[in-house]
Coordinates of C-alpha atoms and ligand atoms in Angstrom, one line a residue:
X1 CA 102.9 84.9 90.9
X2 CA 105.7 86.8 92.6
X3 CA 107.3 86.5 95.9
X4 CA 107.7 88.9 98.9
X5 CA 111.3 89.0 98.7
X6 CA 111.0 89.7 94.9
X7 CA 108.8 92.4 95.5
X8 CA 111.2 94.1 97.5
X9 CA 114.0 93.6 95.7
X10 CA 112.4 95.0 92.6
X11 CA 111.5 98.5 95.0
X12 CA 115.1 98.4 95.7
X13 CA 116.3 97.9 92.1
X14 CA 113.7 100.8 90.6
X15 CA 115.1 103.3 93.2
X16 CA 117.8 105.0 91.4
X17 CA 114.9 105.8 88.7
X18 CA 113.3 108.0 91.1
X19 CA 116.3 110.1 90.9
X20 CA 115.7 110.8 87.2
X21 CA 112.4 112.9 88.0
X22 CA 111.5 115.7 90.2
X23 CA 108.7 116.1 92.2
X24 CA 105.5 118.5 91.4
X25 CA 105.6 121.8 92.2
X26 CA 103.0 124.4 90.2
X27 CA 101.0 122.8 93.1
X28 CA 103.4 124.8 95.4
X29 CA 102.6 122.0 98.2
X30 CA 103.3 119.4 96.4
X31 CA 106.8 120.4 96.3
X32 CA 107.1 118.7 99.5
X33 CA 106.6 115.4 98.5
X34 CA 110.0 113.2 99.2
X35 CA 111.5 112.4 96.1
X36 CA 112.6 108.7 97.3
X37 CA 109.8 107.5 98.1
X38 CA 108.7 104.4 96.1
X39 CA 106.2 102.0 96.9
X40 CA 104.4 99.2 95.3
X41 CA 101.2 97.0 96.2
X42 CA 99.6 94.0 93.9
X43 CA 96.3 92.9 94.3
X44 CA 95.2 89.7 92.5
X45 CA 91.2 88.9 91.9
X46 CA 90.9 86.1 94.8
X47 CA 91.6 89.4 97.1
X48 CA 95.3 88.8 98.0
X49 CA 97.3 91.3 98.1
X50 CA 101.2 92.1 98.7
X51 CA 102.5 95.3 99.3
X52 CA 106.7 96.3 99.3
X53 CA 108.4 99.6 99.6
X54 CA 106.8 102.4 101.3
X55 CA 103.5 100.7 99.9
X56 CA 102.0 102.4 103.1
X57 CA 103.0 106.2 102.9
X58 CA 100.3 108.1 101.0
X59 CA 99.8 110.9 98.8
X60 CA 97.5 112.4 96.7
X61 CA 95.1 111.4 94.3
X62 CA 95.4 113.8 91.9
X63 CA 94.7 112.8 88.1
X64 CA 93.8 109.0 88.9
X65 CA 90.7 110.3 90.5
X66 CA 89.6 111.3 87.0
X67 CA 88.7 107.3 86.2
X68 CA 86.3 107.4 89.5
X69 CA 84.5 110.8 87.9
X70 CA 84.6 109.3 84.2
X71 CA 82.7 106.0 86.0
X72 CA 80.3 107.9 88.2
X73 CA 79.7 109.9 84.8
X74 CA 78.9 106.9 82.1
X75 CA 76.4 105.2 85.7
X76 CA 74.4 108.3 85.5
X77 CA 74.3 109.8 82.0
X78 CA 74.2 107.2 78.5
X79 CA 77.4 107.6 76.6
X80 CA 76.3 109.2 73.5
X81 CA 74.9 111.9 75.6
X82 CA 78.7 111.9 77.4
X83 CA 80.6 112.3 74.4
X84 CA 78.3 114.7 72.9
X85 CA 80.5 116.6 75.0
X86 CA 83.5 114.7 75.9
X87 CA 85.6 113.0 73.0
X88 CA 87.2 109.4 73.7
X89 CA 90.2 110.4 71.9
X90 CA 94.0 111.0 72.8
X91 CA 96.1 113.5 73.1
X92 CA 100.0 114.3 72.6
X93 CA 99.6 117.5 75.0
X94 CA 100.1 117.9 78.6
X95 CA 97.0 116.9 81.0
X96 CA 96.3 120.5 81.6
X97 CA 96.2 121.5 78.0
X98 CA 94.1 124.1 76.9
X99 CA 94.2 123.9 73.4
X100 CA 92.9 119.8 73.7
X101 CA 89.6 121.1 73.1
X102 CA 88.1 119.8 69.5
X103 CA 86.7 123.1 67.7
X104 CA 83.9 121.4 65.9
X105 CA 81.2 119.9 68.6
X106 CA 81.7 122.9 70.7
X107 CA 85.1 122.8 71.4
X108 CA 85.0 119.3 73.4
X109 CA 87.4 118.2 75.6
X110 CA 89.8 115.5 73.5
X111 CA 89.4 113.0 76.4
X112 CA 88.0 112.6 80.3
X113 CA 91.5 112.0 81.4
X114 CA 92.5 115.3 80.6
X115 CA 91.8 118.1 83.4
X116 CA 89.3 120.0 81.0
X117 CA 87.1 116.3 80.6
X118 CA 87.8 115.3 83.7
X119 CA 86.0 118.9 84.7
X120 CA 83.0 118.3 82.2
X121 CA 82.9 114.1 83.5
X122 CA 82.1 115.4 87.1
X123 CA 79.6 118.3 85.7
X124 CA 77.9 115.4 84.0
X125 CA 77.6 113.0 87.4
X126 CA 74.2 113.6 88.9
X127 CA 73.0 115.5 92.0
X128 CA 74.1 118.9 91.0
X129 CA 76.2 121.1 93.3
X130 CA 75.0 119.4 96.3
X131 CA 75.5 115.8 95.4
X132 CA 77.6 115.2 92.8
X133 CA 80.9 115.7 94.5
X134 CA 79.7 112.8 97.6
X135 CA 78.6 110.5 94.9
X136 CA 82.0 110.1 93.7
X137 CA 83.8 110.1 97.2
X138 CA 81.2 107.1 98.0
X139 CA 82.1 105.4 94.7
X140 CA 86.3 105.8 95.2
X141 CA 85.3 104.5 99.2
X142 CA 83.8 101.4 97.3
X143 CA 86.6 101.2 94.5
X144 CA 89.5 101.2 97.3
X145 CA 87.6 99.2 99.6
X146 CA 88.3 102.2 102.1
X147 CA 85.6 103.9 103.6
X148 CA 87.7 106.0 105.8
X149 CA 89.2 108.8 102.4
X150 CA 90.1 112.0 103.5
X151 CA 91.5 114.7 101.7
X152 CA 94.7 116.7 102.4
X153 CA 93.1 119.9 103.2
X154 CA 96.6 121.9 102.7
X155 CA 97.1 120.5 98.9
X156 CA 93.0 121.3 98.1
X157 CA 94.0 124.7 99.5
X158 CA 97.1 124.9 97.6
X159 CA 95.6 123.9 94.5
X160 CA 92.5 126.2 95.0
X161 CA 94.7 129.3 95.2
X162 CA 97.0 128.5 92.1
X163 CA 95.0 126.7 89.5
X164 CA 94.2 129.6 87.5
X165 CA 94.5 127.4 84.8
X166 CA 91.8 125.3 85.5
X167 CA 89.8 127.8 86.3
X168 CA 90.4 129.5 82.5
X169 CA 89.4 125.5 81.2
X170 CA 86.4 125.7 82.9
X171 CA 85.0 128.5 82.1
X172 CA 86.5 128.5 78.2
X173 CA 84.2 125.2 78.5
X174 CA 81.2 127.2 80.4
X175 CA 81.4 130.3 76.9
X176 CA 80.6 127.3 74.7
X177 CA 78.0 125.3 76.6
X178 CA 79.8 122.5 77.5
X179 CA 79.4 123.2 80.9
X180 CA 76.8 125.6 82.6
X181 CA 76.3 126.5 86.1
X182 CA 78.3 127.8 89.2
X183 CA 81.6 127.4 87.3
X184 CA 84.1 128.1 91.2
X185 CA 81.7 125.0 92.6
X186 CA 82.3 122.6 90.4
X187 CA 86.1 123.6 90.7
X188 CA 85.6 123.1 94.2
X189 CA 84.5 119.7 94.2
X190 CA 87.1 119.2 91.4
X191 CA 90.2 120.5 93.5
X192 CA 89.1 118.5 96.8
X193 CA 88.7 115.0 94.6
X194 CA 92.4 115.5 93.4
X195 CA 93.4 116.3 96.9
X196 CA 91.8 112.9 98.2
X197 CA 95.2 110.7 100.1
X198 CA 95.7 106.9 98.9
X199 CA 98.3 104.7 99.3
X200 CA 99.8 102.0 97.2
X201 CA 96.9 99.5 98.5
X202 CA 94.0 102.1 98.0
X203 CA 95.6 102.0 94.5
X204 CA 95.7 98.6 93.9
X205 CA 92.4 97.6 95.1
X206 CA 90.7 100.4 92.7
X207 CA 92.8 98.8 89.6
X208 CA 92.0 95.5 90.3
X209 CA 88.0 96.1 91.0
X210 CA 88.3 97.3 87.4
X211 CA 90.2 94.6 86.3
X212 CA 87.6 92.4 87.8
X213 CA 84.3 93.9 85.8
X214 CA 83.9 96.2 88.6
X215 CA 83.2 93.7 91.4
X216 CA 85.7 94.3 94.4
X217 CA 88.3 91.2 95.0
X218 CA 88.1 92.6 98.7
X219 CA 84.5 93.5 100.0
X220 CA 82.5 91.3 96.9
X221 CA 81.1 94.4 96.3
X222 CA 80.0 95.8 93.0
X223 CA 81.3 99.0 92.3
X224 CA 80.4 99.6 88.3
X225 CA 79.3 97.8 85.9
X226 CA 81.6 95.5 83.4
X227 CA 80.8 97.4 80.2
X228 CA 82.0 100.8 82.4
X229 CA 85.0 99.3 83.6
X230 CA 85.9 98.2 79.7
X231 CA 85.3 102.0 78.6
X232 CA 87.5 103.5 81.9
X233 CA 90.2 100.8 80.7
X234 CA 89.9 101.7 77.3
X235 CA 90.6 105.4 77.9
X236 CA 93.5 104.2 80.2
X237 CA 95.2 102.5 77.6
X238 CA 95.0 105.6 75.0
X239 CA 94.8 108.4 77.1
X240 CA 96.1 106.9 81.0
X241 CA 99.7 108.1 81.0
X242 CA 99.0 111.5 78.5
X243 CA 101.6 112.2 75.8
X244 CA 103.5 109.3 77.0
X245 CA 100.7 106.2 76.7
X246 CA 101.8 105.1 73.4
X247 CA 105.8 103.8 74.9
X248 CA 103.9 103.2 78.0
X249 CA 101.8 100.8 76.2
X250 CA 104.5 99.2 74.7
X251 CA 106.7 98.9 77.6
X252 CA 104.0 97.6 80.0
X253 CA 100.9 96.4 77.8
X254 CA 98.6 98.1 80.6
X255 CA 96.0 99.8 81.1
X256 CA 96.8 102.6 83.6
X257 CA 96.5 106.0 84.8
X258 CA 99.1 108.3 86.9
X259 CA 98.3 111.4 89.0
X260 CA 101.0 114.3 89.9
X261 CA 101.1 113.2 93.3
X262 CA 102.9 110.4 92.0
X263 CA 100.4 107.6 91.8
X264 CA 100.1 105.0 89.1
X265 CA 97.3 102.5 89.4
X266 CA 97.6 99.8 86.2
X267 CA 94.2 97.5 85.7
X268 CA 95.6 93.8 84.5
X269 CA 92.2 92.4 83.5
X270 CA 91.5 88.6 84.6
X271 CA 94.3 89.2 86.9
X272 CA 94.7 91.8 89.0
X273 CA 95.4 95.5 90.2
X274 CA 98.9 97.0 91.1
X275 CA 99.3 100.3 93.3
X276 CA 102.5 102.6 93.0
X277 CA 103.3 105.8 94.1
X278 CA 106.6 107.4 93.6
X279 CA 106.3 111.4 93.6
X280 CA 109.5 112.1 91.4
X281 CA 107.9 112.3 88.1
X282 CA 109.2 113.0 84.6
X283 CA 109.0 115.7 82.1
X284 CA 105.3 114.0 80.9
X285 CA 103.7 114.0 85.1
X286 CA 104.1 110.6 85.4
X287 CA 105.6 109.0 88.2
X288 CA 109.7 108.2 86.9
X289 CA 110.1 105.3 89.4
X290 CA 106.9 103.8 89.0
X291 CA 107.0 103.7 85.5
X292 CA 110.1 101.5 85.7
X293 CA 108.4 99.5 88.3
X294 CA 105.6 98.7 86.4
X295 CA 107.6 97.9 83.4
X296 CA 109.6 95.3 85.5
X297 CA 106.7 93.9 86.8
X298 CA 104.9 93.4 83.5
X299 CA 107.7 91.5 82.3
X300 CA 108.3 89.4 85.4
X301 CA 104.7 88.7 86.0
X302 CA 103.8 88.5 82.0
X303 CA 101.0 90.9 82.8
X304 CA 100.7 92.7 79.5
X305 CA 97.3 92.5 77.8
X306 CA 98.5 92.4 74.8
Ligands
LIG401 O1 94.2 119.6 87.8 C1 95.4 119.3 88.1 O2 96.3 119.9 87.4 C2 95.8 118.3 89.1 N1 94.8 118.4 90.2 C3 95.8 116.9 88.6 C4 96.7 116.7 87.4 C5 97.3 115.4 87.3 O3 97.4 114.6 88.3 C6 97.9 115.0 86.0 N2 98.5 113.7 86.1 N3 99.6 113.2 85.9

């Protein structure tokens, strides 16, 4: 569907949009992210992949880790039960809004994409304190097809010391029952599943497993089920990219979701997964030169859904 060289040339061509953002820094480590980088990995359903740029380098999860919670979520609890106390709806805020919570139904989070439903999504997995944060490392192993995921212990850290306002989210969400419990735990776990490192191939492999009705085009394995993988898509299209998914939609036609890090994985479904990460971001948190990679490569590769 596209060549090597193309690939590259594409990375090469996208660079100068990397100098329109600036890289995240109320995660004060994050500030040290290189600007330049820009990477890009594809990963069709036969399990071939193609990687270009820095493709390699990685960085951290951050917000696209919130699809892997949202899954782990809808596996263990029905989804009427779920958005009892976690809306499906978007939102023209930032991710870490605190007002994007609904004030009928208990003030519920607008979406799970959002930090405050991505909080409640991973109080919702099962196991309690001492499961719940494994059972979504061992799902992201099997979504990435990498069973070797560590987390960068100096941007948990980092994150843990500043995210005050997280913490308010949280336990705004604990006064009004739509979380209970150990409110700094669940933090915890929430902090160190944002802090998890991928690379563009980690990336790619976890869009196209969903793109693929949750069996994984690399290991066979099945990772979620189909109907899950529609509703995580679903949410990705309306909610994926925050306050900028509408023009995102419209420029790429996919189903995607960005982290501050600088990750964006996009889900092409019947065709594949693509990985890029490309830490300068713009003034919405999404990643400036993967957003004009991905817009390229929709158009060259007529991947839009739509
Ligand atoms: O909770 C936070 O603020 C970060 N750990 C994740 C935010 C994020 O990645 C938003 N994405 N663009």
């Amino acid at each position: 569907m596209i060549t090597q060289q193309r690939l590259e040339e594409l990375v090469n061509e996208c660079a100068f949009a990397t100098k329109q953002g600036k890289v995240a820094s109320y995660i004060p480590k994050l500030a040290e992210a290189d600007p330049q980088q820009l990477g890009v990995y594809w990963m069709d359903l036969e399990g071939n992949g193609m990687g270009a740029g820095e493709w390699e380098k990685r960085v951290t999860v951050q917000s696209i880790v919130k699809v892997a919670i949202f899954l782990q979520a809808l596996a263990d609890c029905p989804l009427d039960e779920l958005t009892r106390r976690i809306s499906l709806n978007a939102t023209a805020e930032t991710f870490n809004s605190i007002v994007d919570l609904e004030v009928k139904n208990h003030h519920r989070p607008l979406n799970p994409y959002i930090n405050s439903g991505a909080i409640a999504s991973l109080y919702m997995v099962s196991g309690g304190p001492e499961g719940r944060l494994q059972r979504v490392m061992d799902l992201l192993g099997k979504l990435t097809a990498n069973d070797a995921l560590s987390i960068d212990e100096q941007v948990y850290v980092s994150e843990k010391q500043t995210g005050h306002r997280n913490r308010a989210i949280a336990y705004f969400m604990k006064s009004t029952q739509i979380i209970d419990g150990d409110v700094e735990q669940l933090l915890d776990e929430y902090f160190r599943l944002c802090s998890v490192k991928v690379n563009c191939r980690d990336l790619a492999i976890m869009a196209a497993t969903l793109a693929n009705g949750g069996k994984n085009p690399v290991t066979g394995v099945c990772c979620a089920r189909k109907s899950h993988c529609k509703t995580a898509m679903a949410v990705m299209v309306s909610c994926g990219m925050y306050g900028q998914s509408g023009e995102f939609l419209v420029r790429t036609g996919m189903p995607a979701k960005s982290g501050v890090g600088g990750g964006i994985m996009a889900a092409i479904p019947g065709k594949g997964g693509l990985g890029v990460v490309g830490p300068a971001l713009n003034e919405t948190g999404n990643s400036a030169g993967g957003i004009e990679l991905l817009s390229r490569l929709s158009d060259e590769m007529d991947l839009s859904i739509l």
